[in-house]
Coordinates of C-alpha atoms in Angstrom, one line a residue:
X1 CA 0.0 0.0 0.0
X2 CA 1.1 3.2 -1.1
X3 CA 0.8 6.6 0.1
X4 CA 0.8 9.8 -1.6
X5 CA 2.3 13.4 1.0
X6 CA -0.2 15.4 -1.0
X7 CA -3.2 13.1 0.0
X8 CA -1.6 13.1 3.2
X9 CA -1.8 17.0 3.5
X10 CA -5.0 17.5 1.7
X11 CA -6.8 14.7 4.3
X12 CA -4.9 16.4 7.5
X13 CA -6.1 20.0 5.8
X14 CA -9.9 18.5 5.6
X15 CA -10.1 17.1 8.5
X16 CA -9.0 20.5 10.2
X17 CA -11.2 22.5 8.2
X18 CA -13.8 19.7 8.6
X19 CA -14.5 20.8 4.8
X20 CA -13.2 19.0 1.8
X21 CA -13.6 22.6 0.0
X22 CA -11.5 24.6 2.8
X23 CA -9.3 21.7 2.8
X24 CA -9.3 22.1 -0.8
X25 CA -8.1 25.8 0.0
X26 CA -5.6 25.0 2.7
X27 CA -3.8 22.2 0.4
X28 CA -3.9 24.7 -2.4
X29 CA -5.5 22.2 -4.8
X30 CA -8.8 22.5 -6.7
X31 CA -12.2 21.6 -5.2
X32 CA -12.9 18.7 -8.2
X33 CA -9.2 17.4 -7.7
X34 CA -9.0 17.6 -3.8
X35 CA -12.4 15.6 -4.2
X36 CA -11.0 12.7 -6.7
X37 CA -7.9 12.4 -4.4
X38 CA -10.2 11.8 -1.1
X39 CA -12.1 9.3 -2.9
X40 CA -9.2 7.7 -4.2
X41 CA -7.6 7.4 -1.0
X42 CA -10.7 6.0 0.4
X43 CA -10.6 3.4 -2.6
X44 CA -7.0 2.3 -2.2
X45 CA -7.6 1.5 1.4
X46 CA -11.1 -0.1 0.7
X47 CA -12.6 1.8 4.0
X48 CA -14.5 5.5 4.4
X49 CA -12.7 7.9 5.9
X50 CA -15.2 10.5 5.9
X51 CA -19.2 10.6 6.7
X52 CA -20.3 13.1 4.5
X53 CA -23.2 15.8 5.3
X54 CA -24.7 19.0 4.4
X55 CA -22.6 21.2 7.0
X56 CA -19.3 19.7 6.3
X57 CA -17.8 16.3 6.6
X58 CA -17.0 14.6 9.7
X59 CA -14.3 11.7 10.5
X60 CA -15.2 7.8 11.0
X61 CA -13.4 5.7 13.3
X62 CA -10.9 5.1 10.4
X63 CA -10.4 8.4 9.7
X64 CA -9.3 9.4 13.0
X65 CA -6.9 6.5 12.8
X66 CA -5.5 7.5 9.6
X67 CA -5.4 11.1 11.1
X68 CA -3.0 10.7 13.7
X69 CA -1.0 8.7 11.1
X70 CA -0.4 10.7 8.8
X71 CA 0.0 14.0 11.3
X72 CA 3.5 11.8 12.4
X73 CA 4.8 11.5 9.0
X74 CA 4.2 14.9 8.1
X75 CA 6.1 16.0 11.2
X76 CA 8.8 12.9 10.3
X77 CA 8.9 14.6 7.0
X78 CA 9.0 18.3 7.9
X79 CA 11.7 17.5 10.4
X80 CA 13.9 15.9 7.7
X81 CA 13.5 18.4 5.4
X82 CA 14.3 20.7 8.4
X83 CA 17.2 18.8 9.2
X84 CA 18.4 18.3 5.8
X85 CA 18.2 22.1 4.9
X86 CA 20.1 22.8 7.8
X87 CA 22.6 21.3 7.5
X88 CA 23.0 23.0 3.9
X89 CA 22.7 26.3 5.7
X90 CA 25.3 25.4 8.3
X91 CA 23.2 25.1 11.0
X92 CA 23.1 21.2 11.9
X93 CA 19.8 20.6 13.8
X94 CA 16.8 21.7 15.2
X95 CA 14.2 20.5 18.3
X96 CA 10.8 21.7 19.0
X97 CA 10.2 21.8 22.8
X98 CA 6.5 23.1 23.7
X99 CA 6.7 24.5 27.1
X100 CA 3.5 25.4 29.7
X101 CA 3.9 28.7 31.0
X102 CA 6.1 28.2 34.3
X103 CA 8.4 25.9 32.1
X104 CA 9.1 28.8 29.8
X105 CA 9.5 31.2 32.4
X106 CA 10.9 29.8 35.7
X107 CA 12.3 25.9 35.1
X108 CA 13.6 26.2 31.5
X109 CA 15.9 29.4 30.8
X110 CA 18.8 28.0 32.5
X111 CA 19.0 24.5 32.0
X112 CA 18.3 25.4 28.2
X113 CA 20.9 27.8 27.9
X114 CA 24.0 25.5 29.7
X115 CA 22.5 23.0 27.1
X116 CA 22.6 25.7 23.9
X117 CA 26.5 26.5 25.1
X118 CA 27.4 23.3 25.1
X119 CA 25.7 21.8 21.8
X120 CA 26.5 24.8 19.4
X121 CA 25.5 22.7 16.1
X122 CA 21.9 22.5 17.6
X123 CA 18.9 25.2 17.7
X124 CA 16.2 24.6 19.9
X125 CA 12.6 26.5 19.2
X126 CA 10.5 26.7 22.1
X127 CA 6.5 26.9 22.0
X128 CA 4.4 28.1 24.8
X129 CA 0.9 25.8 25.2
X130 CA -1.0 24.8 27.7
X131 CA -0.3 20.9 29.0
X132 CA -3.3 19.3 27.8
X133 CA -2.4 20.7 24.3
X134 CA 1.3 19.3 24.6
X135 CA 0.4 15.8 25.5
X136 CA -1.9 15.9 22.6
X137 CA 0.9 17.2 20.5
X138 CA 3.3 14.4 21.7
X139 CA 1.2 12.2 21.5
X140 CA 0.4 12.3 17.8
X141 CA 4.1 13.2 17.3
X142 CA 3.6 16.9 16.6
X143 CA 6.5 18.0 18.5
X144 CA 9.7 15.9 20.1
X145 CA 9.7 17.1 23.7
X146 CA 7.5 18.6 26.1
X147 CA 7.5 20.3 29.4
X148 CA 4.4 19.7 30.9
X149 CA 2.4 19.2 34.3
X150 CA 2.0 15.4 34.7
X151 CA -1.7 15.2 35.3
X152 CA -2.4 16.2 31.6
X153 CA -0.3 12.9 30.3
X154 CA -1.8 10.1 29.2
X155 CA -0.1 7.0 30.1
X156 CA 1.2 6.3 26.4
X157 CA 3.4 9.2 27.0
X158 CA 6.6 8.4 28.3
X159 CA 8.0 11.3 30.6
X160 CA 10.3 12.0 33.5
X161 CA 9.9 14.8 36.8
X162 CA 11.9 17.3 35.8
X163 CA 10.6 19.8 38.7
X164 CA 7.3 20.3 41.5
X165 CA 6.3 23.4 42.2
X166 CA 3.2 24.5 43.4
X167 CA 0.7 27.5 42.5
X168 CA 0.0 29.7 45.1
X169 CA -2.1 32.3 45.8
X170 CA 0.1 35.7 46.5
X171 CA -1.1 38.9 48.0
X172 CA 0.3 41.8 49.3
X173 CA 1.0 42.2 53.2
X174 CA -1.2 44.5 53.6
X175 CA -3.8 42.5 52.8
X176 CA -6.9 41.1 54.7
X177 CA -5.6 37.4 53.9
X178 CA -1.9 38.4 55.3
X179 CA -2.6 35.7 58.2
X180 CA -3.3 33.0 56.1
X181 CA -1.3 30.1 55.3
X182 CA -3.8 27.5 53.7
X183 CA -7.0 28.8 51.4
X184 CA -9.1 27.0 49.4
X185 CA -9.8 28.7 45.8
X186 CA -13.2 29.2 46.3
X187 CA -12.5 31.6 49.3
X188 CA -11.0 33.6 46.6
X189 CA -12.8 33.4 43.1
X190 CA -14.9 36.4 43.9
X191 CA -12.0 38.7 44.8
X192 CA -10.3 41.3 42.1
X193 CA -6.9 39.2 40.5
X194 CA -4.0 40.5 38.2
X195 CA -2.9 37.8 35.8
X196 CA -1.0 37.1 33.0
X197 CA -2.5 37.8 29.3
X198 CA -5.8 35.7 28.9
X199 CA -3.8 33.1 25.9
X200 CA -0.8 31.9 28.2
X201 CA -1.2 28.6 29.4
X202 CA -1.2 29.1 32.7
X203 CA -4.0 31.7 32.8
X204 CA -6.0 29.4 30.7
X205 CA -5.3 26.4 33.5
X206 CA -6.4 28.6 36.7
X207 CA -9.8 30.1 34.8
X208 CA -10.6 26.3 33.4
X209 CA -10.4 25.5 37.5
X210 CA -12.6 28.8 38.2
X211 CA -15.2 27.8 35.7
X212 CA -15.3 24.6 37.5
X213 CA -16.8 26.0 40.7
X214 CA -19.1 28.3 38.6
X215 CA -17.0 31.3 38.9
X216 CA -15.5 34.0 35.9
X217 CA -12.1 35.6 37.9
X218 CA -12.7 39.2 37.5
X219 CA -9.1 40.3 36.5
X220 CA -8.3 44.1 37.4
X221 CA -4.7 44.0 35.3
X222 CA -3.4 41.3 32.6
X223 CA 0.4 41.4 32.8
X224 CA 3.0 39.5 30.9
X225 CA 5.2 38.5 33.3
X226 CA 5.1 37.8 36.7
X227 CA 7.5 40.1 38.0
X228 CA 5.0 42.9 36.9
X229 CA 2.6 40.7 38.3
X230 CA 3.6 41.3 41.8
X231 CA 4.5 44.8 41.8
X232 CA 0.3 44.9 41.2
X233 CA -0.3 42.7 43.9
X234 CA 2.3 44.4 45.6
X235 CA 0.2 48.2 45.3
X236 CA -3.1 46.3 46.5
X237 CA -4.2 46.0 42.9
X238 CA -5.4 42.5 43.2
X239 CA -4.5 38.6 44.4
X240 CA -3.2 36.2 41.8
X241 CA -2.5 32.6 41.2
X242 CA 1.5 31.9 40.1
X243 CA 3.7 29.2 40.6
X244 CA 5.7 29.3 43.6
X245 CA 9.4 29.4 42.5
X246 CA 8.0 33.0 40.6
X247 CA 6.1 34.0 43.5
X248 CA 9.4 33.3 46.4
X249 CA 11.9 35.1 43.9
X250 CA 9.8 38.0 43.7
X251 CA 9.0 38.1 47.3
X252 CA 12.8 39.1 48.2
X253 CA 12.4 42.0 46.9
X254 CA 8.7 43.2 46.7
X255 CA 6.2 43.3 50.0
X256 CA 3.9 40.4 48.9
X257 CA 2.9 36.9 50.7
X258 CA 2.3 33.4 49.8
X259 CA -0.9 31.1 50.4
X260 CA -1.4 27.3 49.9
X261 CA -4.1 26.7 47.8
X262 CA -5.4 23.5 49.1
X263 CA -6.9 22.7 45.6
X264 CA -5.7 18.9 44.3
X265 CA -5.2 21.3 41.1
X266 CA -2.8 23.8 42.6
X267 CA 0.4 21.0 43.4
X268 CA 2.0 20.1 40.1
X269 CA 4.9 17.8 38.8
X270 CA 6.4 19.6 35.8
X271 CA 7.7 16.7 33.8
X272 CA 9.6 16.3 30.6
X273 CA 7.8 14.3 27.6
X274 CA 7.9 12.6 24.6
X275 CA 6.0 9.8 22.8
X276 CA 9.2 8.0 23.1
X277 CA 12.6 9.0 24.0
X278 CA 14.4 6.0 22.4
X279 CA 12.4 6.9 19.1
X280 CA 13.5 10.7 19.4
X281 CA 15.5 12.4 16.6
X282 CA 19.4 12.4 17.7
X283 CA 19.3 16.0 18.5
X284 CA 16.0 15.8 21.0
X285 CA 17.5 12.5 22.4
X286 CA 20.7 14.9 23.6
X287 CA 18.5 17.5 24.6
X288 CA 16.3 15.1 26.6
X289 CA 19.1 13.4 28.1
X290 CA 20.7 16.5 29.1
X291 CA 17.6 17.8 31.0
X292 CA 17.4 14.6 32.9
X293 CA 20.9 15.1 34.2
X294 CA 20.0 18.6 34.6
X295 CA 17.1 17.6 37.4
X296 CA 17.9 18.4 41.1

């Protein structure tokens, strides 16, 4: 059985678009041509891929098989051609790390940058997303490493603990919660919050958790980072939510407190993924190898 990357594309671009006339669009290929290939893909592997219906198309079971598929060998393909072109260009390799926000800001800069010094023939881009979003990636082989909180793996992905750290609750010392050490969020959810921009990853985590007990946070500031974060809190602007190796650096310096949030939700293990390490790419192999040793 033999399979063509343009079918491949053109059935990853319709089942996105859940149109075989966007898909048609997105794959750059004619509606009456884009419709023959789908058919003839169909044919060649003697199942339906797609249940066809007035508002668009939708997947069968097959089709969701052949889905995840063929999203791995596009990304197999894109990361040899990536590779490949490269190395024509001088610059050797290339990993994709998707990183939740705390990752990115707090757990990664360092370790990454020992690893960058030491491995000058490799490039390493680095995605923000939220950790449901990079298991699902590394689990259909979308990227080759993750940094993500544990609970969002499934158990197909293999991963390490890279790091724990907790979210807190921070507010300044001044405030009416400064003799607390233990809150549940609920105490809290109907208080005024700064956050971080409303697409991190993060900010989507703690508002998924808020909608859960029926609440909408009602943000007074969105920030970028959490330094400026806690100069808000800091001027009684609002409470916020942040992991606690952010929230103890910038408590040196700034007058601002920090409460355990009781919530299951609240204690994470930050952990390092990938659908398998022994599988990886040479380049994320090192990388992945070099965090490990990296973990205290």
């Amino acid at each position: 059985m033999r399979f063509d990357l343009v079918d491949l594309q053109l059935f990853i671009a319709v089942a996105d678009a859940r149109s075989i006339t966007q898909g048609a669009v997105r794959a750059h290929l004619a509606l009456a041509s884009a419709s023959e290939r789908i058919k003839g893909l169909e044919a060649a592997l003697g199942i339906s891929l797609l249940k066809r219906g007035r508002r668009g198309v939708e997947l069968t079971a097959a089709g969701e098989s052949l889905l995840d598929h063929a999203r791995i060998v596009m990304h197999n393909v894109e990361a040899m051609r990536g590779d490949l072109s490269a190395f024509a260009s001088g610059v050797r390799a290339s990993v994709l790390l998707l990183a939740n926000t705390s990752g990115l800001s707090e757990h990664l800069p360092r370790a990454l940058a020992a690893f960058l010094r030491e491995h000058p023939d490799i490039n390493v881009d680095v995605e923000e997303r939220e950790s449901a979003d990079i298991a699902a990636a590394i689990a259909t082989g979308a990227a080759d490493l993750g940094f993500a909180a544990e609970h969002a793996l499934p158990d197909s992905v293999e991963r390490f603990l890279f790091s724990e750290d907790r979210l807190m609750l921070v507010a300044s010392k001044r405030s009416d919660l400064a003799n607390r050490r233990q809150i549940d969020f609920v105490e809290v959810t109907g208080r005024d919050f700064v956050g971080l921009t409303a697409s991190t990853a993060l900010q989507v985590h703690i508002s998924k958790h808020a909608a859960r007990l029926g609440a909408r946070l009602r943000f007074r500031a969105r920030m970028r980072d959490f330094d400026a974060i806690c100069q808000m809190v800091a001027a009684d602007v609002g409470v916020a939510v942040m992991p606690e190796t952010a929230a103890r650096r910038c408590a040196r310096s700034m007058p601002i407190m920090m409460i355990r949030i009781r919530d299951s939700w609240a204690n994470r293990k930050l952990t390092i993924c990938a659908r398998s390490f022994k599988a990886l790419p040479r380049p994320a192999k090192q990388l992945a190898e070099f965090l490990r040793k990296a973990v205290t």
